[in-house]
mmCIF file of N, CA and C in Angstrom:
data_model
loop_
_atom_site.group_PDB
_atom_site.id
_atom_site.type_symbol
_atom_site.label_atom_id
_atom_site.label_comp_id
_atom_site.label_asym_id
_atom_site.label_seq_id
_atom_site.Cartn_x
_atom_site.Cartn_y
_atom_site.Cartn_z
ATOM 1 N N UNK A 109 10.784 7.792 8.376
ATOM 2 C CA UNK A 109 11.399 6.647 8.608
ATOM 3 C C UNK A 109 11.034 5.431 7.933
ATOM 4 N N UNK A 110 11.064 5.528 6.788
ATOM 5 C CA UNK A 110 10.782 3.976 5.866
ATOM 6 C C UNK A 110 11.770 3.372 5.858
ATOM 7 N N UNK A 111 11.649 1.830 5.486
ATOM 8 C CA UNK A 111 12.376 1.186 4.936
ATOM 9 C C UNK A 111 13.039 0.839 4.155
ATOM 10 N N UNK A 112 14.121 0.778 3.566
ATOM 11 C CA UNK A 112 14.609 0.834 2.186
ATOM 12 C C UNK A 112 14.136 0.773 1.123
ATOM 13 N N UNK A 113 13.196 -0.938 1.465
ATOM 14 C CA UNK A 113 12.671 -1.324 0.560
ATOM 15 C C UNK A 113 10.685 -0.815 0.290
ATOM 16 N N UNK A 114 10.963 0.219 0.769
ATOM 17 C CA UNK A 114 9.640 0.683 0.543
ATOM 18 C C UNK A 114 9.477 1.253 -0.485
ATOM 19 N N UNK A 115 8.720 1.393 -1.667
ATOM 20 C CA UNK A 115 8.723 2.551 -2.224
ATOM 21 C C UNK A 115 7.860 3.515 -2.173
ATOM 22 N N UNK A 116 7.875 4.792 -2.622
ATOM 23 C CA UNK A 116 7.442 6.128 -2.375
ATOM 24 C C UNK A 116 6.643 6.434 -4.014
ATOM 25 N N UNK A 117 5.235 6.076 -4.362
ATOM 26 C CA UNK A 117 4.257 6.453 -5.660
ATOM 27 C C UNK A 117 3.927 7.842 -5.277
ATOM 28 N N UNK A 118 3.621 8.329 -6.264
ATOM 29 C CA UNK A 118 2.747 9.334 -6.661
ATOM 30 C C UNK A 118 2.007 9.118 -7.814
ATOM 31 N N UNK A 119 0.878 10.126 -7.788
ATOM 32 C CA UNK A 119 0.381 9.863 -8.883
ATOM 33 C C UNK A 119 0.842 9.623 -10.396
ATOM 34 N N UNK A 120 1.520 10.491 -10.873
ATOM 35 C CA UNK A 120 2.129 10.523 -12.101
ATOM 36 C C UNK A 120 3.267 9.087 -12.427
ATOM 37 N N UNK A 121 3.432 8.364 -11.176
ATOM 38 C CA UNK A 121 4.348 6.666 -11.426
ATOM 39 C C UNK A 121 3.359 6.113 -10.976
ATOM 40 N N UNK A 122 2.077 6.063 -10.544
ATOM 41 C CA UNK A 122 1.528 4.692 -10.068
ATOM 42 C C UNK A 122 1.316 3.775 -10.752
ATOM 43 N N UNK A 123 0.617 4.611 -12.282
ATOM 44 C CA UNK A 123 0.576 3.232 -13.029
ATOM 45 C C UNK A 123 1.670 2.632 -13.417
ATOM 46 N N UNK A 124 2.630 2.788 -13.346
ATOM 47 C CA UNK A 124 3.950 2.416 -14.143
ATOM 48 C C UNK A 124 4.646 1.364 -12.837
ATOM 49 N N UNK A 125 4.253 1.822 -11.800
ATOM 50 C CA UNK A 125 5.140 1.320 -10.755
ATOM 51 C C UNK A 125 4.075 0.237 -10.155
ATOM 52 N N UNK A 126 2.943 0.556 -9.790
ATOM 53 C CA UNK A 126 1.447 -0.364 -9.302
ATOM 54 C C UNK A 126 1.296 -1.234 -10.322
ATOM 55 N N UNK A 127 0.753 -0.525 -11.187
ATOM 56 C CA UNK A 127 -0.299 -1.473 -12.182
ATOM 57 C C UNK A 127 0.465 -2.309 -12.918
ATOM 58 N N UNK A 128 1.468 -2.074 -13.492
ATOM 59 C CA UNK A 128 2.285 -2.344 -14.121
ATOM 60 C C UNK A 128 3.292 -3.469 -13.712
ATOM 61 N N UNK A 129 3.264 -3.900 -12.479
ATOM 62 C CA UNK A 129 4.356 -4.314 -11.633
ATOM 63 C C UNK A 129 4.266 -6.020 -12.107
ATOM 64 N N UNK A 130 5.282 -6.932 -12.104
ATOM 65 C CA UNK A 130 4.981 -8.159 -12.135
ATOM 66 C C UNK A 130 4.847 -8.841 -10.715
ATOM 67 N N UNK A 131 5.095 -8.172 -9.804
ATOM 68 C CA UNK A 131 4.355 -8.863 -8.535
ATOM 69 C C UNK A 131 3.461 -8.100 -7.589
ATOM 70 N N UNK A 132 2.868 -8.562 -7.217
ATOM 71 C CA UNK A 132 1.649 -8.011 -6.355
ATOM 72 C C UNK A 132 2.129 -6.697 -5.661
ATOM 73 N N UNK A 133 1.608 -5.642 -5.699
ATOM 74 C CA UNK A 133 1.489 -4.601 -5.056
ATOM 75 C C UNK A 133 0.693 -4.070 -3.681
ATOM 76 N N UNK A 134 1.220 -4.018 -2.660
ATOM 77 C CA UNK A 134 0.310 -3.328 -1.455
ATOM 78 C C UNK A 134 0.351 -2.035 -1.448
ATOM 79 N N UNK A 135 -0.371 -1.155 -1.387
ATOM 80 C CA UNK A 135 0.095 0.361 -1.716
ATOM 81 C C UNK A 135 -0.796 1.087 0.121
ATOM 82 N N UNK A 136 0.245 1.635 0.463
ATOM 83 C CA UNK A 136 -0.696 2.124 1.672
ATOM 84 C C UNK A 136 -0.797 3.834 1.332
ATOM 85 N N UNK A 137 -2.242 4.266 1.243
ATOM 86 C CA UNK A 137 -2.476 4.956 1.263
ATOM 87 C C UNK A 137 -2.745 5.882 2.597
ATOM 88 N N UNK A 138 -1.749 6.795 3.011
ATOM 89 C CA UNK A 138 -1.661 7.495 4.215
ATOM 90 C C UNK A 138 -1.409 9.381 3.936
ATOM 91 N N UNK A 139 -1.125 10.004 5.028
ATOM 92 C CA UNK A 139 -0.839 11.237 5.319
ATOM 93 C C UNK A 139 -0.306 11.585 6.626
ATOM 94 N N UNK A 140 0.779 12.067 6.592
ATOM 95 C CA UNK A 140 1.208 12.686 7.967
ATOM 96 C C UNK A 140 0.870 13.239 8.389
ATOM 97 N N UNK A 141 -0.575 13.777 8.844
ATOM 98 C CA UNK A 141 -0.977 14.583 10.142
ATOM 99 C C UNK A 141 -2.329 13.133 10.739
ATOM 100 N N UNK A 142 -2.249 11.998 9.784
ATOM 101 C CA UNK A 142 -2.825 11.083 10.797
ATOM 102 C C UNK A 142 -2.252 9.966 11.406
ATOM 103 N N UNK A 143 -2.802 9.550 12.624
ATOM 104 C CA UNK A 143 -2.195 9.433 13.728
ATOM 105 C C UNK A 143 -2.169 7.701 13.611
ATOM 106 N N UNK A 144 -3.590 6.892 13.163
ATOM 107 C CA UNK A 144 -3.512 5.697 13.038
ATOM 108 C C UNK A 144 -2.423 5.428 11.591
ATOM 109 N N UNK A 145 -2.547 6.170 10.929
ATOM 110 C CA UNK A 145 -1.199 5.795 9.819
ATOM 111 C C UNK A 145 -0.005 5.963 10.191
ATOM 112 N N UNK A 146 0.106 6.847 11.027
ATOM 113 C CA UNK A 146 1.769 6.815 11.745
ATOM 114 C C UNK A 146 2.266 5.368 12.668
ATOM 115 N N UNK A 147 0.745 4.681 12.881
ATOM 116 C CA UNK A 147 0.639 3.905 14.228
ATOM 117 C C UNK A 147 0.974 2.467 13.057
ATOM 118 N N UNK A 148 0.666 2.059 12.201
ATOM 119 C CA UNK A 148 0.909 1.054 11.312
ATOM 120 C C UNK A 148 1.976 1.174 10.909
ATOM 121 N N UNK A 149 2.699 2.484 10.707
ATOM 122 C CA UNK A 149 3.892 2.662 9.603
ATOM 123 C C UNK A 149 4.955 1.629 9.899
ATOM 124 N N UNK A 150 5.618 1.441 10.954
ATOM 125 C CA UNK A 150 6.581 0.326 11.326
ATOM 126 C C UNK A 150 6.053 -1.157 11.088
ATOM 127 N N UNK A 151 4.410 -1.230 10.916
ATOM 128 C CA UNK A 151 4.180 -2.577 10.273
ATOM 129 C C UNK A 151 4.419 -2.992 9.169
ATOM 130 N N UNK A 152 4.310 -1.267 8.365
ATOM 131 C CA UNK A 152 4.309 -1.587 6.641
ATOM 132 C C UNK A 152 5.617 -2.004 6.446
ATOM 133 N N UNK A 153 6.545 -1.671 7.663
ATOM 134 C CA UNK A 153 8.436 -1.144 6.938
ATOM 135 C C UNK A 153 8.520 -2.814 7.304
ATOM 136 N N UNK A 154 7.894 -3.365 8.508
ATOM 137 C CA UNK A 154 8.153 -4.988 8.215
ATOM 138 C C UNK A 154 7.950 -6.085 7.610
ATOM 139 N N UNK A 155 6.576 -5.535 7.004
ATOM 140 C CA UNK A 155 6.151 -6.283 5.856
ATOM 141 C C UNK A 155 7.035 -5.991 4.537
ATOM 142 N N UNK A 156 7.199 -4.883 4.256
ATOM 143 C CA UNK A 156 8.413 -4.637 3.374
ATOM 144 C C UNK A 156 9.545 -5.566 3.418
ATOM 145 N N UNK A 157 10.202 -6.087 4.441
ATOM 146 C CA UNK A 157 11.129 -6.283 4.419
ATOM 147 C C UNK A 157 10.844 -8.084 4.554
ATOM 148 N N UNK A 158 9.935 -8.717 5.265
ATOM 149 C CA UNK A 158 9.491 -9.655 5.046
ATOM 150 C C UNK A 158 8.870 -10.639 3.707
ATOM 151 N N UNK A 159 8.374 -9.385 3.328
ATOM 152 C CA UNK A 159 8.049 -9.901 1.672
ATOM 153 C C UNK A 159 8.865 -9.662 0.815
ATOM 154 N N UNK A 160 9.719 -8.930 0.904
ATOM 155 C CA UNK A 160 11.000 -8.594 -0.204
ATOM 156 C C UNK A 160 11.130 -10.035 -1.369
ATOM 157 N N UNK A 161 10.959 -9.443 -2.378
ATOM 158 C CA UNK A 161 10.762 -10.241 -3.659
ATOM 159 C C UNK A 161 9.799 -11.001 -3.784
ATOM 160 N N UNK A 162 9.015 -10.693 -3.143
ATOM 161 C CA UNK A 162 7.339 -11.630 -3.399
ATOM 162 C C UNK A 162 6.598 -10.363 -3.380
ATOM 163 N N UNK A 163 6.259 -9.245 -2.110
ATOM 164 C CA UNK A 163 4.882 -8.474 -2.856
ATOM 165 C C UNK A 163 5.789 -6.928 -2.702
ATOM 166 N N UNK A 164 5.524 -5.795 -3.644
ATOM 167 C CA UNK A 164 6.147 -4.480 -3.020
ATOM 168 C C UNK A 164 5.475 -4.427 -2.404
ATOM 169 N N UNK A 165 5.824 -3.298 -2.010
ATOM 170 C CA UNK A 165 5.405 -2.810 -0.530
ATOM 171 C C UNK A 165 5.617 -1.048 -0.928
ATOM 172 N N UNK A 166 4.906 -0.463 -1.509
ATOM 173 C CA UNK A 166 4.588 1.063 -1.840
ATOM 174 C C UNK A 166 3.413 2.106 -0.666
ATOM 175 N N UNK A 167 4.121 3.232 -0.776
ATOM 176 C CA UNK A 167 3.515 4.037 0.174
ATOM 177 C C UNK A 167 2.787 5.333 -0.605
ATOM 178 N N UNK A 168 1.500 6.081 -0.289
ATOM 179 C CA UNK A 168 1.235 7.024 -1.262
ATOM 180 C C UNK A 168 0.715 7.847 -0.163
ATOM 181 N N UNK A 169 1.475 9.452 -0.117
ATOM 182 C CA UNK A 169 0.604 10.522 0.512
ATOM 183 C C UNK A 169 -0.348 11.526 -0.260
ATOM 184 N N UNK A 170 -1.911 10.894 0.677
ATOM 185 C CA UNK A 170 -2.841 11.388 -0.435
ATOM 186 C C UNK A 170 -2.977 12.599 -0.193
ATOM 187 N N UNK A 171 -2.147 13.744 0.576
ATOM 188 C CA UNK A 171 -2.257 15.072 0.300
ATOM 189 C C UNK A 171 -1.357 15.440 -0.342
ATOM 190 N N UNK A 172 -0.392 14.619 -1.024
ATOM 191 C CA UNK A 172 0.655 15.250 -2.184
ATOM 192 C C UNK A 172 -0.456 14.480 -3.485
ATOM 193 N N UNK A 173 -1.069 13.746 -3.643
ATOM 194 C CA UNK A 173 -1.319 12.907 -4.753
ATOM 195 C C UNK A 173 -2.718 12.726 -4.452
ATOM 196 N N UNK A 174 -3.777 13.492 -4.757
ATOM 197 C CA UNK A 174 -4.961 13.318 -4.745
ATOM 198 C C UNK A 174 -5.938 12.862 -5.924
ATOM 199 N N UNK A 175 -5.167 12.633 -6.793
ATOM 200 C CA UNK A 175 -5.717 11.961 -8.172
ATOM 201 C C UNK A 175 -5.890 10.302 -7.771
ATOM 202 N N UNK A 176 -5.031 9.756 -7.502
ATOM 203 C CA UNK A 176 -5.336 8.182 -7.368
ATOM 204 C C UNK A 176 -5.869 7.860 -6.503
ATOM 205 N N UNK A 177 -5.980 8.326 -5.132
ATOM 206 C CA UNK A 177 -6.961 8.199 -4.143
ATOM 207 C C UNK A 177 -8.018 8.373 -4.526
ATOM 208 N N UNK A 178 -8.521 9.219 -5.305
ATOM 209 C CA UNK A 178 -10.201 9.628 -5.687
ATOM 210 C C UNK A 178 -10.191 8.266 -6.758
ATOM 211 N N UNK A 179 -9.372 8.238 -7.546
ATOM 212 C CA UNK A 179 -9.876 7.287 -8.673
ATOM 213 C C UNK A 179 -9.742 5.756 -7.849
ATOM 214 N N UNK A 180 -9.566 5.462 -7.056
ATOM 215 C CA UNK A 180 -9.459 4.195 -6.246
ATOM 216 C C UNK A 180 -10.835 4.671 -5.028
ATOM 217 N N UNK A 181 -11.673 5.371 -4.709
ATOM 218 C CA UNK A 181 -12.701 5.768 -3.748
ATOM 219 C C UNK A 181 -11.834 5.746 -2.287
ATOM 220 N N UNK A 182 -10.708 5.934 -2.490
ATOM 221 C CA UNK A 182 -10.511 6.495 -0.533
ATOM 222 C C UNK A 182 -10.878 7.296 -0.072
ATOM 223 N N UNK A 183 -11.747 7.099 1.201
ATOM 224 C CA UNK A 183 -12.660 8.203 1.665
ATOM 225 C C UNK A 183 -12.098 8.477 3.313
ATOM 226 N N UNK A 184 -11.092 7.127 3.746
ATOM 227 C CA UNK A 184 -10.634 7.200 5.275
ATOM 228 C C UNK A 184 -9.305 6.445 5.054
ATOM 229 N N UNK A 185 -8.293 6.980 6.197
ATOM 230 C CA UNK A 185 -7.035 6.468 6.095
ATOM 231 C C UNK A 185 -6.802 6.088 7.194
ATOM 232 N N UNK A 186 -6.032 4.798 7.488
ATOM 233 C CA UNK A 186 -4.799 4.149 6.619
ATOM 234 C C UNK A 186 -6.079 3.389 5.616
ATOM 235 N N UNK A 187 -5.787 3.206 4.188
ATOM 236 C CA UNK A 187 -6.338 2.186 3.416
ATOM 237 C C UNK A 187 -5.281 1.596 2.219
ATOM 238 N N UNK A 188 -5.290 0.539 2.635
ATOM 239 C CA UNK A 188 -4.242 -0.842 2.038
ATOM 240 C C UNK A 188 -5.020 -1.101 1.126
ATOM 241 N N UNK A 189 -4.408 -0.833 -0.107
ATOM 242 C CA UNK A 189 -5.190 -1.756 -1.121
ATOM 243 C C UNK A 189 -3.936 -2.816 -1.616
ATOM 244 N N UNK A 190 -4.349 -3.740 -2.040
ATOM 245 C CA UNK A 190 -3.512 -4.882 -2.653
ATOM 246 C C UNK A 190 -3.509 -5.143 -4.273
ATOM 247 N N UNK A 191 -2.834 -4.986 -5.041
ATOM 248 C CA UNK A 191 -3.596 -4.931 -6.332
ATOM 249 C C UNK A 191 -2.245 -6.139 -6.882
ATOM 250 N N UNK A 192 -2.829 -6.877 -8.108
ATOM 251 C CA UNK A 192 -2.195 -8.092 -8.887
ATOM 252 C C UNK A 192 -2.538 -7.903 -10.269
ATOM 253 N N UNK A 193 -1.663 -7.804 -10.860
ATOM 254 C CA UNK A 193 -1.941 -7.551 -12.631
ATOM 255 C C UNK A 193 -2.701 -6.456 -13.088
ATOM 256 N N UNK A 194 -2.188 -5.751 -12.267
ATOM 257 C CA UNK A 194 -3.433 -4.209 -12.484
ATOM 258 C C UNK A 194 -4.740 -4.033 -11.870
ATOM 259 N N UNK A 195 -5.059 -5.377 -10.937
ATOM 260 C CA UNK A 195 -6.582 -5.117 -10.749
ATOM 261 C C UNK A 195 -6.279 -5.176 -9.169
ATOM 262 N N UNK A 196 -7.331 -4.398 -8.304
ATOM 263 C CA UNK A 196 -7.587 -4.617 -6.891
ATOM 264 C C UNK A 196 -7.925 -5.721 -6.541
ATOM 265 N N UNK A 197 -7.134 -6.743 -5.853
ATOM 266 C CA UNK A 197 -7.471 -7.870 -5.004
ATOM 267 C C UNK A 197 -8.027 -7.873 -3.791
ATOM 268 N N UNK A 198 -7.661 -7.055 -2.965
ATOM 269 C CA UNK A 198 -8.459 -6.792 -1.546
ATOM 270 C C UNK A 198 -8.125 -5.547 -1.030
ATOM 271 N N UNK A 199 -8.557 -4.889 -0.069
ATOM 272 C CA UNK A 199 -8.641 -3.705 0.526
ATOM 273 C C UNK A 199 -8.623 -3.609 1.927
ATOM 274 N N UNK A 200 -8.141 -2.871 2.323
ATOM 275 C CA UNK A 200 -8.053 -3.343 4.150
ATOM 276 C C UNK A 200 -8.423 -1.305 5.043
ATOM 277 N N UNK A 201 -9.254 -1.240 5.325
ATOM 278 C CA UNK A 201 -8.906 0.265 5.940
ATOM 279 C C UNK A 201 -9.156 0.045 7.575
ATOM 280 N N UNK A 202 -8.219 1.452 8.213
ATOM 281 C CA UNK A 202 -8.075 1.192 9.328
ATOM 282 C C UNK A 202 -6.843 0.577 9.802
ATOM 283 N N UNK A 203 -6.315 1.051 10.909
ATOM 284 C CA UNK A 203 -4.843 0.540 10.988
ATOM 285 C C UNK A 203 -5.119 -0.557 11.926
ATOM 286 N N UNK A 204 -5.086 -1.739 11.350
ATOM 287 C CA UNK A 204 -4.875 -3.433 11.567
ATOM 288 C C UNK A 204 -3.646 -3.995 12.216
ATOM 289 N N UNK A 205 -4.065 -5.213 12.812
ATOM 290 C CA UNK A 205 -2.367 -5.394 13.002
ATOM 291 C C UNK A 205 -1.790 -6.152 11.478
ATOM 292 N N UNK A 206 -0.405 -6.500 12.160
ATOM 293 C CA UNK A 206 0.557 -7.219 11.057
ATOM 294 C C UNK A 206 -0.149 -8.793 10.576
ATOM 295 N N UNK A 207 -0.590 -9.207 11.789
ATOM 296 C CA UNK A 207 -1.425 -10.812 11.257
ATOM 297 C C UNK A 207 -2.508 -10.725 10.206
ATOM 298 N N UNK A 208 -3.269 -9.484 10.396
ATOM 299 C CA UNK A 208 -4.588 -9.169 9.259
ATOM 300 C C UNK A 208 -3.950 -9.107 7.977
ATOM 301 N N UNK A 209 -3.301 -8.425 8.164
ATOM 302 C CA UNK A 209 -2.375 -7.783 6.724
ATOM 303 C C UNK A 209 -1.710 -9.224 6.214
ATOM 304 N N UNK A 210 -0.683 -9.714 6.606
ATOM 305 C CA UNK A 210 -0.271 -11.190 6.053
ATOM 306 C C UNK A 210 -1.120 -12.215 5.830
ATOM 307 N N UNK A 211 -2.289 -12.044 6.741
ATOM 308 C CA UNK A 211 -3.380 -13.060 6.420
ATOM 309 C C UNK A 211 -3.742 -13.133 4.795
ATOM 310 N N UNK A 212 -4.338 -11.470 4.600
ATOM 311 C CA UNK A 212 -4.730 -11.254 2.967
ATOM 312 C C UNK A 212 -3.308 -11.586 1.878
ATOM 313 N N UNK A 213 -2.195 -10.987 2.197
ATOM 314 C CA UNK A 213 -1.086 -11.350 1.385
ATOM 315 C C UNK A 213 -0.623 -12.929 1.049
ATOM 316 N N UNK A 214 -0.680 -13.592 2.093
ATOM 317 C CA UNK A 214 -0.362 -14.837 1.934
ATOM 318 C C UNK A 214 -1.731 -15.549 1.382
ATOM 319 N N UNK A 215 -2.672 -14.745 1.786
ATOM 320 C CA UNK A 215 -3.782 -16.000 0.531
ATOM 321 C C UNK A 215 -3.520 -15.589 -0.690
ATOM 322 N N UNK A 216 -3.107 -14.565 -1.213
ATOM 323 C CA UNK A 216 -2.879 -13.973 -2.232
ATOM 324 C C UNK A 216 -1.689 -14.524 -3.153
ATOM 325 N N UNK A 217 -1.006 -14.988 -2.134
ATOM 326 C CA UNK A 217 0.265 -15.644 -2.760
ATOM 327 C C UNK A 217 0.315 -16.964 -2.823
ATOM 328 N N UNK A 218 -0.790 -17.679 -2.271
ATOM 329 C CA UNK A 218 -0.966 -18.973 -2.271
ATOM 330 C C UNK A 218 -1.496 -19.929 -3.718
#
C-alpha cells in the first residue's frame, strides 16, 4: 500500500535511481516483518505527496536487497537516509514522527 510517487529501489538500480538523482532522495530501509516500519509507512507515503517534485521518496526492502543496506551500515530498521548529490546528508533511525522527518528535509532544502 504505497503511494504512487514512492519509488521501490533494489540493489541493482540503487545507484542510478538514488545516487545519480538530480533531486535529494529519502530512502526508507524497511522489512515486511518490522512493526515500526509498518507504523511509519503512511508517513512515508504522505511525505512522497507533500515533497513531490522537490524530494524523491524511495523504499528498499532489506530482506530482498542485502547489498546496499550493508554498504551503508544499516543495523536497525526502519532507517531513513537522505542522499543529495550521491552523498549521505542525514540519517534517521527508528519510527519517528512526520515532523522530525520534515525538519531534516526542510533543512536540506533551505
